[in-house]
Amino acid sequence: MLKADCTSELKVHLARSLPLPCSVNRPRIDLIVFVVNLHSKHSLQSVEESLCHLDAAFFLGKVAFLATGDRRLP
């Protein structure tokens, strides 16, 4: 997607938690992805604390959760 030749622009900003600093000049945020490590209580706790900084209306199609760390062997 990043290498596609098109007129759209994709910018990715990584943050460990919310809220983001106010002093940063950034474009509009269209999507937030929370990455949760299933083996880390701190990871889940950080996501839970960040959720309270989002307006409830933002959740409709603009928030995703990605769980990592599930290493079940078949």
mmCIF file of C-alpha atoms in Angstrom:
data_model
loop_
_atom_site.group_PDB
_atom_site.id
_atom_site.type_symbol
_atom_site.label_atom_id
_atom_site.label_comp_id
_atom_site.label_asym_id
_atom_site.label_seq_id
_atom_site.Cartn_x
_atom_site.Cartn_y
_atom_site.Cartn_z
ATOM 1 C CA MET A 1 0.000 0.000 0.000
ATOM 2 C CA LEU A 2 2.856 2.365 0.802
ATOM 3 C CA LYS A 3 4.460 1.712 -2.609
ATOM 4 C CA ALA A 4 1.269 2.158 -4.652
ATOM 5 C CA ASP A 5 1.299 5.020 -7.149
ATOM 6 C CA CYS A 6 -1.744 7.131 -6.286
ATOM 7 C CA THR A 7 -2.738 10.628 -5.279
ATOM 8 C CA SER A 8 -3.584 9.602 -1.724
ATOM 9 C CA GLU A 9 -1.121 9.961 1.081
ATOM 10 C CA LEU A 10 -0.708 7.477 3.918
ATOM 11 C CA LYS A 11 0.947 8.637 7.117
ATOM 12 C CA VAL A 12 1.544 6.355 10.077
ATOM 13 C CA HIS A 13 2.134 7.689 13.586
ATOM 14 C CA LEU A 14 3.162 5.343 16.379
ATOM 15 C CA ALA A 15 2.437 6.122 20.009
ATOM 16 C CA ARG A 16 2.708 4.059 23.182
ATOM 17 C CA SER A 17 -0.431 5.575 24.716
ATOM 18 C CA LEU A 18 -3.034 8.313 24.502
ATOM 19 C CA PRO A 19 -3.488 11.231 24.771
ATOM 20 C CA LEU A 20 -1.068 12.470 22.153
ATOM 21 C CA PRO A 21 0.876 15.634 22.984
ATOM 22 C CA CYS A 22 -0.953 18.847 22.047
ATOM 23 C CA SER A 23 2.196 20.611 20.875
ATOM 24 C CA VAL A 24 2.662 18.362 17.803
ATOM 25 C CA ASN A 25 1.381 19.559 14.433
ATOM 26 C CA ARG A 26 -0.207 16.506 12.791
ATOM 27 C CA PRO A 27 -2.857 15.709 10.182
ATOM 28 C CA ARG A 28 -6.354 14.481 10.972
ATOM 29 C CA ILE A 29 -6.503 10.998 12.517
ATOM 30 C CA ASP A 30 -8.668 8.595 10.492
ATOM 31 C CA LEU A 31 -7.944 5.294 12.236
ATOM 32 C CA ILE A 32 -6.495 4.123 15.548
ATOM 33 C CA VAL A 33 -5.206 0.571 15.963
ATOM 34 C CA PHE A 34 -4.585 -0.672 19.489
ATOM 35 C CA VAL A 35 -2.044 -3.513 19.598
ATOM 36 C CA VAL A 36 -2.481 -5.769 22.630
ATOM 37 C CA ASN A 37 0.152 -8.338 23.575
ATOM 38 C CA LEU A 38 -1.785 -11.208 25.140
ATOM 39 C CA HIS A 39 1.180 -12.103 27.362
ATOM 40 C CA SER A 40 1.557 -8.627 28.882
ATOM 41 C CA LYS A 41 -0.717 -7.196 31.579
ATOM 42 C CA HIS A 42 0.956 -3.821 31.002
ATOM 43 C CA SER A 43 -0.057 -3.901 27.324
ATOM 44 C CA LEU A 44 -3.736 -4.441 28.133
ATOM 45 C CA GLN A 45 -3.602 -1.890 30.952
ATOM 46 C CA SER A 46 -2.115 0.724 28.605
ATOM 47 C CA VAL A 47 -4.904 0.157 26.073
ATOM 48 C CA GLU A 48 -7.567 0.395 28.788
ATOM 49 C CA GLU A 49 -6.108 3.687 30.052
ATOM 50 C CA SER A 50 -5.874 5.091 26.513
ATOM 51 C CA LEU A 51 -9.501 4.271 25.666
ATOM 52 C CA CYS A 52 -10.824 6.863 28.106
ATOM 53 C CA HIS A 53 -9.142 9.586 25.990
ATOM 54 C CA LEU A 54 -11.235 8.780 22.905
ATOM 55 C CA ASP A 55 -14.630 10.253 22.183
ATOM 56 C CA ALA A 56 -17.297 7.526 21.953
ATOM 57 C CA ALA A 57 -18.350 8.728 18.472
ATOM 58 C CA PHE A 58 -14.829 8.020 17.177
ATOM 59 C CA PHE A 59 -15.285 4.271 17.682
ATOM 60 C CA LEU A 60 -17.669 3.790 14.749
ATOM 61 C CA GLY A 61 -15.347 2.350 12.095
ATOM 62 C CA LYS A 62 -12.254 4.218 13.253
ATOM 63 C CA VAL A 63 -10.834 1.969 15.985
ATOM 64 C CA ALA A 64 -9.381 -1.522 15.618
ATOM 65 C CA PHE A 65 -7.807 -3.927 18.085
ATOM 66 C CA LEU A 66 -4.950 -6.228 17.082
ATOM 67 C CA ALA A 67 -4.030 -9.006 19.510
ATOM 68 C CA THR A 68 -0.518 -10.467 19.341
ATOM 69 C CA GLY A 69 1.294 -13.159 21.266
ATOM 70 C CA ASP A 70 -0.999 -16.137 20.787
ATOM 71 C CA ARG A 71 1.498 -18.930 20.130
ATOM 72 C CA ARG A 72 -0.619 -22.035 20.384
ATOM 73 C CA LEU A 73 0.984 -25.058 18.831
ATOM 74 C CA PRO A 74 -1.259 -27.372 16.751
#
